[in-house]
Short mmCIF file of C-alpha atoms in Angstrom, two decimals:
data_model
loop_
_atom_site.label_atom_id
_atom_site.label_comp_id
_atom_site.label_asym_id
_atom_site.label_seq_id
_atom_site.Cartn_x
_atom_site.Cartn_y
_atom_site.Cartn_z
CA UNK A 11 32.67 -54.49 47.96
CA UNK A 12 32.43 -52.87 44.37
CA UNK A 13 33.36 -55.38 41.99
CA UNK A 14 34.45 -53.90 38.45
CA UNK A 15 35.10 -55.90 35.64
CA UNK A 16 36.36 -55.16 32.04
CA UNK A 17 37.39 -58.34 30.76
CA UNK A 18 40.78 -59.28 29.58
CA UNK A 19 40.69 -58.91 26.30
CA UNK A 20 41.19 -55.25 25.80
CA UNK A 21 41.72 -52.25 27.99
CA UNK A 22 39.02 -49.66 28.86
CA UNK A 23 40.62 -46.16 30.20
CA UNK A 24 37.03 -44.48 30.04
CA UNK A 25 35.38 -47.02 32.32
CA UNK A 26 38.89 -47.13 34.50
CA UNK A 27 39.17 -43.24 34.83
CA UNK A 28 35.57 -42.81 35.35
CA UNK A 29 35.72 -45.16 38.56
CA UNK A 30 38.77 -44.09 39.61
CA UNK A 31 37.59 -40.38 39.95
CA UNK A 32 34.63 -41.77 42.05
CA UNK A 33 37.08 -43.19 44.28
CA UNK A 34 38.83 -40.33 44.72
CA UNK A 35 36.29 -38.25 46.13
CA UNK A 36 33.82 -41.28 48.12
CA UNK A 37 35.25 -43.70 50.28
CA UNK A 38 33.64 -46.97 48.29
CA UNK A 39 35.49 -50.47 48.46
CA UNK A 40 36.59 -51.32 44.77
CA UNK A 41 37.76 -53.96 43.38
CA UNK A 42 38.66 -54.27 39.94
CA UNK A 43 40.47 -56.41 37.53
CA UNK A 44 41.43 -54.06 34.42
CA UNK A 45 42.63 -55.81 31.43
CA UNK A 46 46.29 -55.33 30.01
CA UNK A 47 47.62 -52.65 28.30
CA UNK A 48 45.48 -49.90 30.04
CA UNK A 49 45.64 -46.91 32.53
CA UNK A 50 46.18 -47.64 35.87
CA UNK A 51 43.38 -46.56 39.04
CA UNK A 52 45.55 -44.74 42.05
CA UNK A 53 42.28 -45.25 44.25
CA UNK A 54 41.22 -48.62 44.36
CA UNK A 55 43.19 -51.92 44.60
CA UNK A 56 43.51 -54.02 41.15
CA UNK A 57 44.90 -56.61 39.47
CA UNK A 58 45.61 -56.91 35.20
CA UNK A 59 44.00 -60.54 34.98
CA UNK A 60 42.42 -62.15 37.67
CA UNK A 61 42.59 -66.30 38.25
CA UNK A 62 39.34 -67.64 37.10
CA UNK A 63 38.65 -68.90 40.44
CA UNK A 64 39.49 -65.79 42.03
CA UNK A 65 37.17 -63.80 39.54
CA UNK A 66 34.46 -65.85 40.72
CA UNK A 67 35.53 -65.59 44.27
CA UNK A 68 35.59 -61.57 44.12
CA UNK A 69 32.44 -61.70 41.96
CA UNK A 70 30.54 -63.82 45.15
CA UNK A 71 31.50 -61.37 47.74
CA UNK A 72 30.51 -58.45 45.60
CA UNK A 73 27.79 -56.49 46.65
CA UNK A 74 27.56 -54.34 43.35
CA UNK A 75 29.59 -55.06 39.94
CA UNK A 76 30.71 -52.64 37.52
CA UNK A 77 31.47 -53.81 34.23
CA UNK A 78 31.74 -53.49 30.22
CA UNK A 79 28.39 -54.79 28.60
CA UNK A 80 30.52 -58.45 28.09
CA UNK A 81 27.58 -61.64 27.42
CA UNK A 82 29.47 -63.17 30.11
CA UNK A 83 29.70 -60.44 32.70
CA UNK A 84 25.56 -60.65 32.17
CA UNK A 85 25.19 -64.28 32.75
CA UNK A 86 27.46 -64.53 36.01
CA UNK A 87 25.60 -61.44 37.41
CA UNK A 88 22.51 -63.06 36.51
CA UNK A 89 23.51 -66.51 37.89
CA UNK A 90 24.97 -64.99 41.81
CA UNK A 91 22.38 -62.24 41.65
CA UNK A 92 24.43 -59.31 41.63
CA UNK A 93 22.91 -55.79 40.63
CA UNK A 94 25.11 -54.85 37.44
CA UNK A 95 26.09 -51.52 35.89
CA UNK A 96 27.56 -51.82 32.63
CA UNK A 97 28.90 -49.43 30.90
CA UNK A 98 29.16 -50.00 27.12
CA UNK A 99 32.56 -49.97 25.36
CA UNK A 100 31.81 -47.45 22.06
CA UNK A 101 33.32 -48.67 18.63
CA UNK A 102 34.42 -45.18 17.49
CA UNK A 103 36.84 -44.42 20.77
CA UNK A 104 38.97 -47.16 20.10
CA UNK A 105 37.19 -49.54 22.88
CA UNK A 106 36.29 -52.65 20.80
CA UNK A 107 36.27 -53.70 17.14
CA UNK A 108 32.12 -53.15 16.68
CA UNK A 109 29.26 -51.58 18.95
CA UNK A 110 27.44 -54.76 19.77
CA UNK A 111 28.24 -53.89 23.33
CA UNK A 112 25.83 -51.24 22.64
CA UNK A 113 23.35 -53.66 20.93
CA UNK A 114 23.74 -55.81 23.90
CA UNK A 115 22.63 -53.13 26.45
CA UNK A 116 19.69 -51.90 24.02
CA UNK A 117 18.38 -55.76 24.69
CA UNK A 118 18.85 -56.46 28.61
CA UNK A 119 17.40 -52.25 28.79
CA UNK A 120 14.92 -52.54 31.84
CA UNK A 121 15.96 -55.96 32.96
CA UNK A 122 15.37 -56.28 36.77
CA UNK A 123 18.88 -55.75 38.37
CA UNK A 124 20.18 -54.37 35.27
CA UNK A 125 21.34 -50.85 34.80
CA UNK A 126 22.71 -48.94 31.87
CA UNK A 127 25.60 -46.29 32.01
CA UNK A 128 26.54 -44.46 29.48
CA UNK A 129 28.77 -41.73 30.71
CA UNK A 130 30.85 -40.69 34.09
CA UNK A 131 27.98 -38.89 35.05
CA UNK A 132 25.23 -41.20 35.16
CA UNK A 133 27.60 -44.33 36.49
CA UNK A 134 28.15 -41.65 39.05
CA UNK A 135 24.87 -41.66 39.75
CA UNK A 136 24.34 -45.42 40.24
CA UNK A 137 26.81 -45.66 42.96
CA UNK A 138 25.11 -43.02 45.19
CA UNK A 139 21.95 -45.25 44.80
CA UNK A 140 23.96 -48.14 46.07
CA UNK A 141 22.23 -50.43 48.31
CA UNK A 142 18.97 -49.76 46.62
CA UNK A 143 19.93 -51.12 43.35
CA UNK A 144 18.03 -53.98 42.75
CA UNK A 145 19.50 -57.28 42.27
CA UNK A 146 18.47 -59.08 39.23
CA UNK A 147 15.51 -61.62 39.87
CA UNK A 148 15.10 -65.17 40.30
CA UNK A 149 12.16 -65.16 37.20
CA UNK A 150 13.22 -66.29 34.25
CA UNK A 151 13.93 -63.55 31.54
CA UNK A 152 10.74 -63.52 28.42
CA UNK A 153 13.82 -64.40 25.83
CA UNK A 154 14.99 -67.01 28.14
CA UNK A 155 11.91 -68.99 28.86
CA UNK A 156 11.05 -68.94 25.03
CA UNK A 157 13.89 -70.38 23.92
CA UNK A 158 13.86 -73.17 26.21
CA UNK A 159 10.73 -73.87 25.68
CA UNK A 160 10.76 -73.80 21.95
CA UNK A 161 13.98 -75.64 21.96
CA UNK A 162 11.65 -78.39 24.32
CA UNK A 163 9.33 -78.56 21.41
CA UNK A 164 11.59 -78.92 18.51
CA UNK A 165 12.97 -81.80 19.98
CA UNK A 166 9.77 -83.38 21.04
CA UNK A 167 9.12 -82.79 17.56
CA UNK A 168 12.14 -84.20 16.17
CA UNK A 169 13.58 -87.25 17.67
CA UNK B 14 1.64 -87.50 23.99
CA UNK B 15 5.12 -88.64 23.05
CA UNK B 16 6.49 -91.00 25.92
CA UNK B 17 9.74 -89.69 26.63
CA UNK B 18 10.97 -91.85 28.99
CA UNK B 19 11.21 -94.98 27.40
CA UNK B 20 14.83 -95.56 27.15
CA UNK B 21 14.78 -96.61 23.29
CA UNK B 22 18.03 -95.88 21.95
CA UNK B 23 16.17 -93.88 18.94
CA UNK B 24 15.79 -91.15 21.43
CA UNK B 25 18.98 -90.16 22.69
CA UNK B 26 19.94 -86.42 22.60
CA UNK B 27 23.73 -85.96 22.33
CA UNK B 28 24.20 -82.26 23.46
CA UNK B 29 27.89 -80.70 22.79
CA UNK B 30 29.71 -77.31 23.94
CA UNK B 31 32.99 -76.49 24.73
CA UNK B 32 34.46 -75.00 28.04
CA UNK B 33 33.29 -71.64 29.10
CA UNK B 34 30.32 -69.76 27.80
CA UNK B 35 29.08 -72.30 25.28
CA UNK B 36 29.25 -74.64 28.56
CA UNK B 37 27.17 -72.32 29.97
CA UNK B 38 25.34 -71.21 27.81
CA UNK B 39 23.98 -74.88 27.17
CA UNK B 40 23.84 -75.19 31.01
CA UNK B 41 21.12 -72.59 30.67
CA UNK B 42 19.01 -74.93 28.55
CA UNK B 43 19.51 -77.71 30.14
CA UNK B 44 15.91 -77.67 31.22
CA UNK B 45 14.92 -78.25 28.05
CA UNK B 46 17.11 -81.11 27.66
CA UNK B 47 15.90 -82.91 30.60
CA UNK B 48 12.48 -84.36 28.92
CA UNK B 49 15.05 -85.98 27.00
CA UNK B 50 17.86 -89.08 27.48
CA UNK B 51 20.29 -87.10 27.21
CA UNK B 52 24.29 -87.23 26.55
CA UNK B 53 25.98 -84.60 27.59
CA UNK B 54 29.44 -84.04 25.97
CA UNK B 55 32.53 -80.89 26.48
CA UNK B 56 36.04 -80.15 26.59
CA UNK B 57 37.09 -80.14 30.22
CA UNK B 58 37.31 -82.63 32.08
CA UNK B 59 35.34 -82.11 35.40
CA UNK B 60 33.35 -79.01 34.11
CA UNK B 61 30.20 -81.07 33.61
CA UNK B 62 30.72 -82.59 37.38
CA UNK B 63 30.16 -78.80 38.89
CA UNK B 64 26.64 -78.93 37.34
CA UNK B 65 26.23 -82.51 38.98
CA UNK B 66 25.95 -84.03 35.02
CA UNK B 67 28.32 -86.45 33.42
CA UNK B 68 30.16 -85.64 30.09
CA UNK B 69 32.00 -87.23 27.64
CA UNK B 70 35.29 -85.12 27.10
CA UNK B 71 36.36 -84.28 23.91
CA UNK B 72 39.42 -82.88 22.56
CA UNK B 73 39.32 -78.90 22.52
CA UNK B 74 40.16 -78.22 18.81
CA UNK B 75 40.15 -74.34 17.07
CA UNK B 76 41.14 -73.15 13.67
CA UNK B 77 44.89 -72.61 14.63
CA UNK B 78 46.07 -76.22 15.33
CA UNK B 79 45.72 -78.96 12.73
CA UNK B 80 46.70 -81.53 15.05
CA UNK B 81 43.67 -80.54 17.56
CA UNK B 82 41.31 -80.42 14.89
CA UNK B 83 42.23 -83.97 13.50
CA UNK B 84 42.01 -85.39 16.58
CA UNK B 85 38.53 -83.84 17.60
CA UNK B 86 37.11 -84.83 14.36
CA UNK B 87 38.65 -88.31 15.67
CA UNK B 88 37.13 -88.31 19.18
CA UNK B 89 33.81 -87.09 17.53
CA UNK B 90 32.67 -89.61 15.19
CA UNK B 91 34.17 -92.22 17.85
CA UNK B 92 31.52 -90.74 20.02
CA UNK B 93 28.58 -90.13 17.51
CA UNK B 94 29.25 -93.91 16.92
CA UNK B 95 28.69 -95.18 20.70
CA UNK B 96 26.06 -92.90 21.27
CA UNK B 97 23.84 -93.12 17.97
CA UNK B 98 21.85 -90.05 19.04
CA UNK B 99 18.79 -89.21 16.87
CA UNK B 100 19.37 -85.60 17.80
CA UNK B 101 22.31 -83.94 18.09
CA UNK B 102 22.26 -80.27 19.91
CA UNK B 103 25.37 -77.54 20.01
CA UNK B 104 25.68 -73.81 21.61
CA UNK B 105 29.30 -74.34 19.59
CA UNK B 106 32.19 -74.26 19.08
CA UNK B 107 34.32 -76.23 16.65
CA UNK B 108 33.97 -79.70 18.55
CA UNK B 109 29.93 -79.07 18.70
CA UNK B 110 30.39 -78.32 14.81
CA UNK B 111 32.13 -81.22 14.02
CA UNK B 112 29.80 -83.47 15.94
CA UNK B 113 26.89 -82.44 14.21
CA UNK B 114 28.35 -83.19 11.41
CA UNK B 115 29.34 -86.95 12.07
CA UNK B 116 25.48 -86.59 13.58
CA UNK B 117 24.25 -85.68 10.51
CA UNK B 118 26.09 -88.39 8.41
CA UNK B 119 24.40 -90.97 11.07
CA UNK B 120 21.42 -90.17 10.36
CA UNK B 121 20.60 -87.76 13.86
CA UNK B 122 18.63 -84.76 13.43
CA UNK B 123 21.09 -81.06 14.29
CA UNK B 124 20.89 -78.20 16.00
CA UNK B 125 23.00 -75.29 16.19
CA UNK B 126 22.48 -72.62 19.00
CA UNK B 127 24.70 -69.79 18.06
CA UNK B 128 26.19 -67.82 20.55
CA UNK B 129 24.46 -64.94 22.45
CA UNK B 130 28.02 -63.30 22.13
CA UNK B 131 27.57 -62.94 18.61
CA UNK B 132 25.11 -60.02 18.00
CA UNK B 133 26.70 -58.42 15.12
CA UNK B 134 27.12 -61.58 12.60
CA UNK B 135 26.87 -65.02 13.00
CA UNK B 136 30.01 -66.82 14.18
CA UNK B 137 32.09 -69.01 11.22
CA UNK B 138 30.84 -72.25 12.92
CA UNK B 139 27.81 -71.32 12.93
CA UNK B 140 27.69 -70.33 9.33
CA UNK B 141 28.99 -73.46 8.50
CA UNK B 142 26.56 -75.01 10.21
CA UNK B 143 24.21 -73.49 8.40
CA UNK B 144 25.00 -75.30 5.35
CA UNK B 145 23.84 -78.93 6.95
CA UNK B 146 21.95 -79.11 10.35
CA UNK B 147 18.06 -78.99 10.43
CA UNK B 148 17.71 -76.35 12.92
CA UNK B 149 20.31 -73.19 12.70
CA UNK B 150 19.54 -70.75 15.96
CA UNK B 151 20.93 -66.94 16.25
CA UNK B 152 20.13 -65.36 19.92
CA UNK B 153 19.48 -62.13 18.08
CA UNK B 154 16.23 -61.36 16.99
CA UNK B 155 18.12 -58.67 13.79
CA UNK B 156 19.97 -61.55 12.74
CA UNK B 157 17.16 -63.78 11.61
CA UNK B 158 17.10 -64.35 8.28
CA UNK B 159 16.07 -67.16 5.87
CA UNK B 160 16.93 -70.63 7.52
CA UNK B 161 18.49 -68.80 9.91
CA UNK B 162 16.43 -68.79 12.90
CA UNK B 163 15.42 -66.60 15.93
CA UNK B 164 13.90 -68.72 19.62
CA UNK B 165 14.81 -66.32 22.32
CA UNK B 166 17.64 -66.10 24.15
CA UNK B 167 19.39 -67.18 27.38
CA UNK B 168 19.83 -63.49 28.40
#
């Protein structure tokens, strides 16, 4: 199953549409929850605002997610594993207040498990690769083990 | 080297975030915590039970409700006081800001971990945290600047 994910903040037609049209044409099992306020997919099964619990339930038996570039999207895909496509949300179309969903991709770029869409084409592209994405890996991330370990030696330093 | 595990109350790290991604967020760093004797504190009861940890539970307080907020600064300095951390540590939000300040007053050394969602500007917390605690963190390399510090990040 396809999980896609746009938060539920704020609607995102592009992202919706752009799926939807893949589903119209392939026969992939989608999932996705869509926000309020926003188009609606004919060709996959939905829901405005998922339970927490069922997020993370739908998440877990995801084989792929699809999502906006959200911080948190990154850290539960990181967490179960989950190969991730996310697909930016651009300031100037209407799709959130600022581009540091766009900042946010420039800095997980070439992650393991992490892959970058920026258009219906290329997200297009990522589901024909399917079950070769990669999911993303069990090693700790440069950023990650720095500030841990920095954070380690403040303290040590400090108390 | 430092002995860390002697169980002198001088050395207790008190280590605050509310529910959801400042949770886990801290959860993230946890390994750098665990040197440490350390409190953990949120604001949900039974959140800090899924990640096999005990919390104490604080009120969850944000800029809209008067009543929260005077009650979290309450439950905080209740807590600072029983705990007498000499550090205190928060990935925010308003309840980790208002324990490092009670912290602060009591002598503990701060630190504030800003949020990795904030990558344009520094959340309002966090910039009023900036004004007391000993250690202010961004996640974002661009948005180091002055005492405002750059670590890494839990990405």
């Amino acid at each position: 199953m396809i999980f896609l994910t746009v938060g539920t903040q704020l609607p995102f037609d592009r992202l919706i549409s752009a799926v939807d049209d893949i589903a119209s044409t392939l026969s992939f099992d989608i999932f996705g929850q869509i926000g309020v306020g926003g188009i609606k997919p004919k060709n996959f099964q939905y829901s405005e605002n998922l339970h927490p619990s069922e997020f993370d339930q739908k998440f877990r038996s995801a084989n792929l997610i699809v999502a906006h570039a959200g911080i948190g999207t990154i850290l539960t895909a990181k967490k179960y594993r989950k190969p991730l496509i996310l697909f930016p949300r651009i300031a100037r179309l209407g799709e959130h207040r600022n581009d540091h969903q766009a900042a946010t991709c420039d800095q997980v770029t070439g992650t393991t498990g992490i892959y970058i869409a920026t258009d219906a084409n290329s997200l297009k592209a990522y589901f024909h690769e399917g079950k070769n994405l990669l999911p993303p890996s069990m090693e700790q991330s440069r950023p990650r083990s720095e500030i841990i370990n920095n954070l380690r030696s403040y303290i040590a330093g400090n108390i | 080297m430092k002995n860390h595990s002697a169980k002198n109350k001088n050395q207790v790290v008190l280590a605050v975030a509310s529910k959801g991604g400042h949770w886990e967020q801290l959860m993230i760093l946890r390994p750098a915590l665990e040197s440490f004797q350390t409190v953990y504190a949120n604001t949900m009861p039974g959140l800090a039970e899924k990640n096999g940890l005990f919390a104490h539970s604080l009120p969850d307080a944000n800029r809209n409700s008067l009543f929260g907020i005077a009650n979290c600064v309450w439950e905080s300095m209740v807590m600072v006081r029983n705990v007498r951390p000499s550090l205190v540590i928060s990935t925010g939000a308003l309840p980790g800001l208002l324990t490092l300040a009670f912290g602060k007053i009591f002598g503990a050394k701060t630190v504030w971990i800003d949020s990795v969602a904030n990558s344009e500007k520094l959340s309002l917390s966090g910039k009023v945290a900036g004004t007391f605690v000993d250690l202010q963190l961004t996640q974002w390399e661009h948005l180091a600047k002055g005492q405002t510090k750059y670590l890494g990040n839990v990405l």
